[in-house]
XYZ file of C-alpha atoms in Angstrom:
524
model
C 60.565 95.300 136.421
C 63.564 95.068 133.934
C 64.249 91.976 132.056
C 67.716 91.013 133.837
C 65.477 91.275 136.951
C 62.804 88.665 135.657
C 65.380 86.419 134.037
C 65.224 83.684 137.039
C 61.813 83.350 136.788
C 61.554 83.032 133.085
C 64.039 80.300 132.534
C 62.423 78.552 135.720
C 59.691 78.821 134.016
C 60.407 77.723 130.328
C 62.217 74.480 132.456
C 58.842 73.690 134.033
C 56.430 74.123 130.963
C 59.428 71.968 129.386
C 59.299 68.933 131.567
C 55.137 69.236 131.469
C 54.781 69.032 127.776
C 57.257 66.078 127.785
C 55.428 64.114 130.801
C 51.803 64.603 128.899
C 53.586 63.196 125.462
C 54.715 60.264 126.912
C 51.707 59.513 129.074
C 50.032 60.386 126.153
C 51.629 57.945 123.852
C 50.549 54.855 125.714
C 48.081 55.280 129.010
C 48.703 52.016 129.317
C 52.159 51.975 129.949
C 53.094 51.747 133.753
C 56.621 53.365 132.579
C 54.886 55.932 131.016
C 52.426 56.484 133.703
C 55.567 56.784 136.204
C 57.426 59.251 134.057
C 54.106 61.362 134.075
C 53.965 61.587 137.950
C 57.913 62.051 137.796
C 57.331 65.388 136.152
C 54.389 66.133 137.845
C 56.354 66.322 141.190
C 59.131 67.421 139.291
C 57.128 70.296 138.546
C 55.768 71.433 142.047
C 59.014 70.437 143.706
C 60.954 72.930 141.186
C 57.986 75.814 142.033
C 58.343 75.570 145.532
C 62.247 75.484 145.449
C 61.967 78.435 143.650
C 59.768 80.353 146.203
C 62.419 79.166 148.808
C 64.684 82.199 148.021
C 61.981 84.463 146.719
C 58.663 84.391 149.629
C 59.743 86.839 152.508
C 56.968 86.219 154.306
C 58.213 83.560 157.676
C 54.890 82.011 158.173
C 54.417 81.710 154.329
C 58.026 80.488 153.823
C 57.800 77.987 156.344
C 54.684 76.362 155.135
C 56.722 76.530 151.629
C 60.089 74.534 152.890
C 57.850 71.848 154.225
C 56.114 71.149 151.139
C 58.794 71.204 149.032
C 60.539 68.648 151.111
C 56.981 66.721 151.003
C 57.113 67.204 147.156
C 60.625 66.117 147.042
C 59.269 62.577 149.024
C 57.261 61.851 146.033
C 59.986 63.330 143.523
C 62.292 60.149 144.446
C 59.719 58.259 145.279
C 58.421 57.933 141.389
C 62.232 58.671 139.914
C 62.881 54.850 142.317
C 59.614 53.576 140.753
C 60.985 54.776 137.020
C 64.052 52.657 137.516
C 62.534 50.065 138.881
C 59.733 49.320 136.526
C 61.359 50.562 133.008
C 61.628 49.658 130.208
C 58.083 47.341 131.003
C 54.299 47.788 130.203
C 53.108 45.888 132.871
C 54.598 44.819 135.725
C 53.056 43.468 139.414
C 54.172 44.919 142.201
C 55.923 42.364 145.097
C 54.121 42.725 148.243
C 56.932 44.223 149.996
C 56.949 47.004 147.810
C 52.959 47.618 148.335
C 52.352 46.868 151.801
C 55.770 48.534 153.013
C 57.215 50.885 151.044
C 54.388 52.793 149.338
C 52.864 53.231 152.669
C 56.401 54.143 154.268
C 56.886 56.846 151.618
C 53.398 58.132 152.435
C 54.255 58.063 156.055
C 57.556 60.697 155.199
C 55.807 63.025 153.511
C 52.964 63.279 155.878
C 55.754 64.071 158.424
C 56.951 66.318 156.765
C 54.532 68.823 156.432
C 54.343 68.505 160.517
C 56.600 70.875 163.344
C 58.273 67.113 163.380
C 60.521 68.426 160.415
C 60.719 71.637 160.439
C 59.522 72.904 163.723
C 60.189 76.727 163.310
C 62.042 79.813 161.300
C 65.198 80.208 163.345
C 66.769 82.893 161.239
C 66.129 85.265 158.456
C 68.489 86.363 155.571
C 68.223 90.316 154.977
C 66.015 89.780 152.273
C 63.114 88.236 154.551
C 63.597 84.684 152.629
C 64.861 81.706 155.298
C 68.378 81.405 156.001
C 67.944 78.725 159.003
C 65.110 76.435 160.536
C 65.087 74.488 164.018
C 64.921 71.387 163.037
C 63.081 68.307 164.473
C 63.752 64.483 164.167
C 61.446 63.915 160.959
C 64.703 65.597 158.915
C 66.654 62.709 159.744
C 63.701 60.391 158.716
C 63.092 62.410 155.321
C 66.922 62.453 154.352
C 67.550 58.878 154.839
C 64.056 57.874 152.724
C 65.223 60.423 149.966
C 69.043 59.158 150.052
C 67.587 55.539 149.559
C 65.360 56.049 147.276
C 67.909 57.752 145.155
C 70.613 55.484 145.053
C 68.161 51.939 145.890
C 66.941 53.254 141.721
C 70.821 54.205 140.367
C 71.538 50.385 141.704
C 68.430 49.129 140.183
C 69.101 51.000 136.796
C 72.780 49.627 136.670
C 72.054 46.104 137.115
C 69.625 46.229 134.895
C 72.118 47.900 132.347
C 74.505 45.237 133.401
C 72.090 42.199 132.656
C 70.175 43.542 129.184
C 70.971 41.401 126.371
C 69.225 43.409 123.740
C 70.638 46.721 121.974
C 67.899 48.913 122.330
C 66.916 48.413 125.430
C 70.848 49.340 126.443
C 70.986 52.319 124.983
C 67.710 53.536 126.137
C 69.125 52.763 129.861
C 72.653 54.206 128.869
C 70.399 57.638 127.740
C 68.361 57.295 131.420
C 71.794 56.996 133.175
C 73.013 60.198 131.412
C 70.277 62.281 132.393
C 70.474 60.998 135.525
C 73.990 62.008 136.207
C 73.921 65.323 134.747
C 71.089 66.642 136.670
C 72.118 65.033 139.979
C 75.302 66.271 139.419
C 74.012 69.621 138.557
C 72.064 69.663 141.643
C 75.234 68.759 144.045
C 77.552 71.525 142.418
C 74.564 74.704 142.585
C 72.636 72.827 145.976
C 75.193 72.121 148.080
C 78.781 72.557 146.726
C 78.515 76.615 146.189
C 76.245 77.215 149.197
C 78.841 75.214 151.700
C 81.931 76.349 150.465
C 81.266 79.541 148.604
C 77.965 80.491 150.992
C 76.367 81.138 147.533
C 72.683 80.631 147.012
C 72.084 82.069 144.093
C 71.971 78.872 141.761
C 69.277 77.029 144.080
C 66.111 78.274 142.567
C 67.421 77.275 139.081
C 66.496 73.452 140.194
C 63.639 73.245 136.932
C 66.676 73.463 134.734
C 68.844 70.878 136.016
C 66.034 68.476 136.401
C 65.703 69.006 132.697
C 67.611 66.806 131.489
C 67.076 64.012 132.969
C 63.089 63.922 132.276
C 64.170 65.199 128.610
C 66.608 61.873 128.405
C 64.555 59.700 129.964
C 61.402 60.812 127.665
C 63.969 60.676 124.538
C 64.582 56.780 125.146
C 61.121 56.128 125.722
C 59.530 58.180 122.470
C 62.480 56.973 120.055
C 61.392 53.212 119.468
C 57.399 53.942 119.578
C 55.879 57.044 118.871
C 58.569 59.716 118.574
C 56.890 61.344 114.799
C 57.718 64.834 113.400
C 54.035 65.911 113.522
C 53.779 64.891 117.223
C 57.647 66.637 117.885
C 55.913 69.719 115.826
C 52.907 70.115 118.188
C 54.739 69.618 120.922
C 57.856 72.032 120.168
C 54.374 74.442 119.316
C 52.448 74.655 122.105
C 56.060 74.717 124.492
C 56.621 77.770 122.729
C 53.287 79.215 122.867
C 53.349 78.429 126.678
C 56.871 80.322 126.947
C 55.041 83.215 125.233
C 52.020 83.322 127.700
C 54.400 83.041 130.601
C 57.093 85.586 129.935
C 53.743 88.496 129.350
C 53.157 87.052 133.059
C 56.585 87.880 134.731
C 56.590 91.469 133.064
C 53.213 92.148 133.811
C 52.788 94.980 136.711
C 49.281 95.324 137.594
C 47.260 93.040 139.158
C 44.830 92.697 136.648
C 47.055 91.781 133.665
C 48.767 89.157 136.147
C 45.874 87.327 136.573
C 44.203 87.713 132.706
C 47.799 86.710 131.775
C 48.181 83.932 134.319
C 44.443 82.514 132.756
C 45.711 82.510 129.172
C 49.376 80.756 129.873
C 46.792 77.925 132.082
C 44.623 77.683 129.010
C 47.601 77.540 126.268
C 48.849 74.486 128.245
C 45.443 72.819 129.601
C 44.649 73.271 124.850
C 47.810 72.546 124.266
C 48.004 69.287 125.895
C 44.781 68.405 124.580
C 46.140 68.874 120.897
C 49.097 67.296 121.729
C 46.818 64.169 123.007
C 44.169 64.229 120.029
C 47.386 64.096 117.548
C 49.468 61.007 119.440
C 45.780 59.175 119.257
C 45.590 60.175 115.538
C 49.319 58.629 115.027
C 48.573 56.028 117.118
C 44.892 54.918 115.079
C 47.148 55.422 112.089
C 49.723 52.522 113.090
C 46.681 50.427 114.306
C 45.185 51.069 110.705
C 48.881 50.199 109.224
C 48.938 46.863 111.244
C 45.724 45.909 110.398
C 45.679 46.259 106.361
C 49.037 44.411 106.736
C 47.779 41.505 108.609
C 44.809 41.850 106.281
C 46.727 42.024 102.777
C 48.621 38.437 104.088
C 45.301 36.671 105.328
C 44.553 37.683 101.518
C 47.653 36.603 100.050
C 47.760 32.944 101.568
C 44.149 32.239 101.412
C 44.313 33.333 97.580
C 47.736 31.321 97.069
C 45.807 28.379 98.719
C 42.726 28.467 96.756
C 44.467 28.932 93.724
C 46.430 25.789 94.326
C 43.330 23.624 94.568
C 42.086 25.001 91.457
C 44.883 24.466 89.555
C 44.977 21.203 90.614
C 41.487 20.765 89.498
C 41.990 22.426 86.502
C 44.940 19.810 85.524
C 42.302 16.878 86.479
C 39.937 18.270 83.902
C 42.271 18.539 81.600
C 43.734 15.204 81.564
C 40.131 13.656 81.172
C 39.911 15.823 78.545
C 43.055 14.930 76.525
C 42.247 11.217 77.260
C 44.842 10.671 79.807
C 42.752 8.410 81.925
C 41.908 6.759 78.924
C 39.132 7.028 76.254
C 35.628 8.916 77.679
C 32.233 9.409 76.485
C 31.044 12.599 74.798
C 28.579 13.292 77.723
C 31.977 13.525 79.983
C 33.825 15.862 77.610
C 31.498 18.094 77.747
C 31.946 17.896 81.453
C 35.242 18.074 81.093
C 34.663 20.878 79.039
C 32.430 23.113 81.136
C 34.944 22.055 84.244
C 37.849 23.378 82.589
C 36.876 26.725 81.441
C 35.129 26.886 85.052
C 38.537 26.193 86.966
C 40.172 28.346 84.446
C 38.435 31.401 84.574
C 38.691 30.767 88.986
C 42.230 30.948 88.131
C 42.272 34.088 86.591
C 39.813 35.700 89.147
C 42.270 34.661 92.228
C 45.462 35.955 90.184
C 43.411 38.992 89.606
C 43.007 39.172 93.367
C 46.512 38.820 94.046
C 47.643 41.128 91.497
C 45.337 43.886 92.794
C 46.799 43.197 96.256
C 50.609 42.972 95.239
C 49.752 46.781 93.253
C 48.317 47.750 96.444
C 51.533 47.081 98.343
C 53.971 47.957 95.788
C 55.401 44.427 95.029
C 54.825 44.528 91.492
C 57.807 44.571 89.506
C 58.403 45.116 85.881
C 61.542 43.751 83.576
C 61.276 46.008 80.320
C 62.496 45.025 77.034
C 62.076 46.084 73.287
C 58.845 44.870 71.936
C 56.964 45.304 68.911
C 53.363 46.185 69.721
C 51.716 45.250 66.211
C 53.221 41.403 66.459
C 51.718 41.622 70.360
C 48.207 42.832 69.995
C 47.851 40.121 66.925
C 49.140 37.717 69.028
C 46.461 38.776 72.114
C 43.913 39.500 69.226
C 43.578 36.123 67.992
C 43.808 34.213 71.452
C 40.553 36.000 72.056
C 39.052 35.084 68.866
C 37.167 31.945 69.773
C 35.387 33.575 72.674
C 34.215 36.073 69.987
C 33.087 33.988 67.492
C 31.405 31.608 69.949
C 29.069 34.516 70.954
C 28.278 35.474 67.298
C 30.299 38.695 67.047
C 31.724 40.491 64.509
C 35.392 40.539 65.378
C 37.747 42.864 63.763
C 41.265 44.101 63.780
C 43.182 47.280 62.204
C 46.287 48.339 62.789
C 48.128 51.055 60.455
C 50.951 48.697 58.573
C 52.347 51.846 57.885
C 53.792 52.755 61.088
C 55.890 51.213 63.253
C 54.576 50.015 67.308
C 58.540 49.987 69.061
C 58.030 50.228 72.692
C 59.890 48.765 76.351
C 57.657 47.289 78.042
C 56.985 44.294 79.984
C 55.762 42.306 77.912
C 53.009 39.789 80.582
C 51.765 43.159 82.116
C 51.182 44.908 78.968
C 49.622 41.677 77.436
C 47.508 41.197 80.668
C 46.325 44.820 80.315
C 45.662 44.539 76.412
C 43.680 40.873 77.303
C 41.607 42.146 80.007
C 40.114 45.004 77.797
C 39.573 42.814 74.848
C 37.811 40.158 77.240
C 35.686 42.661 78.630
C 34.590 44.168 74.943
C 33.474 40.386 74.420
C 31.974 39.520 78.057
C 29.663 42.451 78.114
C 28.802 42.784 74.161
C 25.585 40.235 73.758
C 25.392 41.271 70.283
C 26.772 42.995 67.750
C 30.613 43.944 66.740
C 34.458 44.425 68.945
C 36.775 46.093 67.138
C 40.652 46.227 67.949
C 42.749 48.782 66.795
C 46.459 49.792 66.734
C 47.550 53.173 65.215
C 49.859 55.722 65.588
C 49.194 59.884 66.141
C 51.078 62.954 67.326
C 54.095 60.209 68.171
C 51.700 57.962 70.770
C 51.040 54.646 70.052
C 46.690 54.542 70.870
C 45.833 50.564 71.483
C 41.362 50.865 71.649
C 39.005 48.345 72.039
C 35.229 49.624 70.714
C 32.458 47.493 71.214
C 28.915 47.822 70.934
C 27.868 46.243 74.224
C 25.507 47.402 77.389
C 27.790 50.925 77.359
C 28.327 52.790 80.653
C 26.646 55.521 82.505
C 27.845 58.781 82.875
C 28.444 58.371 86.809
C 29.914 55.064 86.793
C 32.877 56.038 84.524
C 34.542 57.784 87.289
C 35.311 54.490 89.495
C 35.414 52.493 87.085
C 39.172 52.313 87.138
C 39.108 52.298 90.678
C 40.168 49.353 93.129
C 36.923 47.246 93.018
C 35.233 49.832 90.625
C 31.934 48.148 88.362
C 29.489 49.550 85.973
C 26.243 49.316 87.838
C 24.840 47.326 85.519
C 27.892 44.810 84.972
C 26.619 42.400 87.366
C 23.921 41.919 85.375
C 25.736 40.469 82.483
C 29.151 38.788 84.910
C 28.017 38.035 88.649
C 31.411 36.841 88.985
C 33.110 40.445 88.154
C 35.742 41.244 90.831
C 36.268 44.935 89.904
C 39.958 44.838 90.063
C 40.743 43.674 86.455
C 40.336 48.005 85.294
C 42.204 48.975 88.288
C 44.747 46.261 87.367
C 45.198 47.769 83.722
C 45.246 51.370 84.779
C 48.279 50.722 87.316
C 49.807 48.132 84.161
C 49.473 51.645 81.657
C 50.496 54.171 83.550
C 53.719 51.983 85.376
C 54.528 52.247 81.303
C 53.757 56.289 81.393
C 50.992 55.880 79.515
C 47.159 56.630 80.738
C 43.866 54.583 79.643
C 40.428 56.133 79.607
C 37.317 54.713 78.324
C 34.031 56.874 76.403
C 30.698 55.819 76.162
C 27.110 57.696 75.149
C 25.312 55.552 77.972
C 24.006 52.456 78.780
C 23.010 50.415 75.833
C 25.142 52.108 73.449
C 28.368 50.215 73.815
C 31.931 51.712 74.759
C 35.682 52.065 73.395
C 38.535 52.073 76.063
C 41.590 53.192 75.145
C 45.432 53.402 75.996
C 48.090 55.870 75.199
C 51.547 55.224 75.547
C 54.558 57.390 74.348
């Protein structure tokens, strides 16, 4: 068989495999759906209603052709049955059905298309066409029944759809109608030119077993407004545009395949492409679909964090301010039992402050809300300025606390100059926190054109293993807890997104636990 000969079939064919991969997407995308669940048994019907028009013109058989005209009108029942339910039920999730519509239509519509596989419809073959395919039928009453069910159904949806196009307030929801309507009227008009148009006035059947193509369009438009505004993704369009084509593949080695044996070991493989296919095309939509859930989720979570952190922070501060004021004498004059409560209070509340803006901070990096205002700064007047605010803490733990910076050289940078002094502070603090003994030493200097800022200590050091997530979001030494229980693990992760948002990068060395550690920063 030559290719011209074939060329019905195959675009029949690439049609059908068309309007299946579409119907499984959008069932796929949400089961749930009952619009999506209606478009699904659209194309189903769409599907076996397109096959058996095809066989009209192409099964020479009587017997055979007769039982085929009767279920393609049966399959045509259902075909306006569901494209009625489509209009009536989109653009909704859920709907409940009136009892009307469940105690007398859905069994009516069942009624029709049980008729219509009966000798009530088509009662016999009363004349053949030279090639052996059905030119007329005697028909019984049932044809009256089945035409005036199908005409309703038909134009009871086009009014539904209109109204509803007439009465939608919101934008979207109008356009995805106005795409539905557009489908709607190409393929129906398709179908009256090539159906009915050519064979009454031009006696030309040739067009009728292309019905798979002008139902096409209307699935494709329909599926189009549905997938835009929820789940229509290019790796979800990729799989599917895939395994179509893979499907078109398996089916054209069908058509051109002449003995009996390749027909059905090529028939097997196109069945599996699409049963696999469909199956991919389901396992990526869930993927896409986790991945929103996921999305959602983190968002609702990061804002749960952000207000109960804001909240908490406020009550501090206000506690903080209390402390304070008792301190300074504001309340008038107190004991020196009390200022040392006031003391111990303050530096409590204080350092809650810091660990809740350290919170937020790590969140506000995590969703990209950090902002930076660069200016000129010199970094040797800065990390004096940071070196001595620390001082106090050092010298109240006994440390030896040194500076050196090389006067020779000049420290120019942009930066921002609260990030860079946050980064600079947490480093320094941590040098002091975890050093029970012993020396931290700051230094500034300048080599192959990068300014290096270090902090060296000679505290509890850090273990080979634990210097890879250290710098990571909630990262600790193992064996920080045991000097701060009330480490948070973001203030590294904090300073490593500060550094390198200034295209620099911080790393820190250490020979092990016990035998202290220098971080450092580089910045160009």
């Amino acid at each position: 068989m030559g290719f011209l000969e074939n060329l019905d079939l195959l675009t029949v064919g690439v049609a059908i495999s068309a309007i299946g991969v579409l119907g499984f997407v959008v069932f796929f995308s949400n089961k749930k759906s009952i619009t999506n669940k209606t478009l699904f048994f659209f194309s189903t019907s769409a599907i076996f209603w397109n096959i058996t028009n095809y066989l009209i013109l192409n099964i020479t058989t009587p017997e055979y052709s007769l039982w085929n005209l009767r279920f393609h009108i049966f399959t045509a029942v259902w075909y306006c049955f569901f494209l009625f339910q489509l209009f009536y039920v989109f653009p909704k999730e859920k709907i409940i059905f009136p009892k009307i519509y469940k105690l007398l239509l859905v069994p009516f519509v069942i009624f029709v298309s049980v008729i219509s596989l009966t000798p009530l419809t088509f009662i016999d073959v009363a004349e053949l066409a030279p090639d052996g395919s059905i030119s007329r039928t005697n028909n019984g009453p049932g044809i009256i029944l089945f035409g005036v069910t199908v005409g309703s159904l038909i134009f009871g949806g086009l009014f539904i759809l209109l109204k509803k196009l007439r009465k939608t307030i919101g934008d979207q929801v109008r356009r995805q109608v106005q795409w539905i309507i557009l489908g709607f009227t190409i393929t129906f008009s398709l179908h009256i030119v090539f159906n009915f148009i050519f064979p009454a006035l031009y006696d030309n059947t040739n067009f009728i077993e292309f019905g798979a193509i002008y139902t096409f369009p209307l699935i494709a438009l329909t599926s189009y407004s549905i997938l835009k505004h929820k789940l229509f993704n290019i790796k979800v369009t990729g799989i599917a545009l895939l395994v179509f084509a893979l499907s078109i593949v398996a089916f054209g080695e069908v058509i051109f395949a002449r003995e009996l044996f390749l027909i059905v070991y090529r028939s097997s493989v196109f069945v599996l492409i699409l049963i696999f296919g469909i199956l991919l095309i389901r396992g990526v939509m869930r993927e896409v679909s986790l991945r929103e859930q996921l999305q959602e989720a983190n968002k609702a979570q990061e804002n749960l964090i952000h207000f109960i952190t804001h909240q908490i922070k406020g009550f501090i501060t206000k506690s903080r301010n209390i402390f304070a004021e008792l301190k300074e004498g504001s309340f008038g004059p107190i004991s020196e039992d009390v200022r040392k409560i006031s003391d111990q209070g303050l530096k409590i509340n204080t350092d809650a402050v810091t660990t809740v803006q350290t919170i937020l901070d790590a969140a506000n990096i995590k969703t990209g809300k950090i902002t930076y205002e660069k200016k000129p700064v010199d970094l040797r007047t800065l990390v004096k300025e940071i070196f001595e605010r620390h001082k106090p803490n050092a010298e109240d733990k006994g440390l030896s606390y040194n500076l050196e910076i090389d006067e020779n050289q000049k420290f120019n940078i942009n930066s921002d100059v609260r990030k860079l002094t946050e980064a600079f502070s947490n480093l320094i603090d941590n040098s002091i926190e975890y050093t029970p003994k012993g020396e931290v030493k700051v230094s500034l200097i300048k080599s192959d054109n990068k300014i290096r800022f270090s902090v060296k200590d000679t505290g509890i050091g850090i273990a080979p293993e634990d210097k890879s997530k250290l710098f990571t979001e909630g990262g600790r030494a193992k064996n920080a807890l045991e000097v701060n229980v009330d480490s948070t693990g973001f203030g590294l992760y904090i300073v490593k997104n500060i550094i390198e948002a200034h295209n620099g990068r911080v790393w820190v060395e250490s020979e092990g636990e016990g035998k202290g550690s220098e971080f450092m920063v580089e910045l160009g």
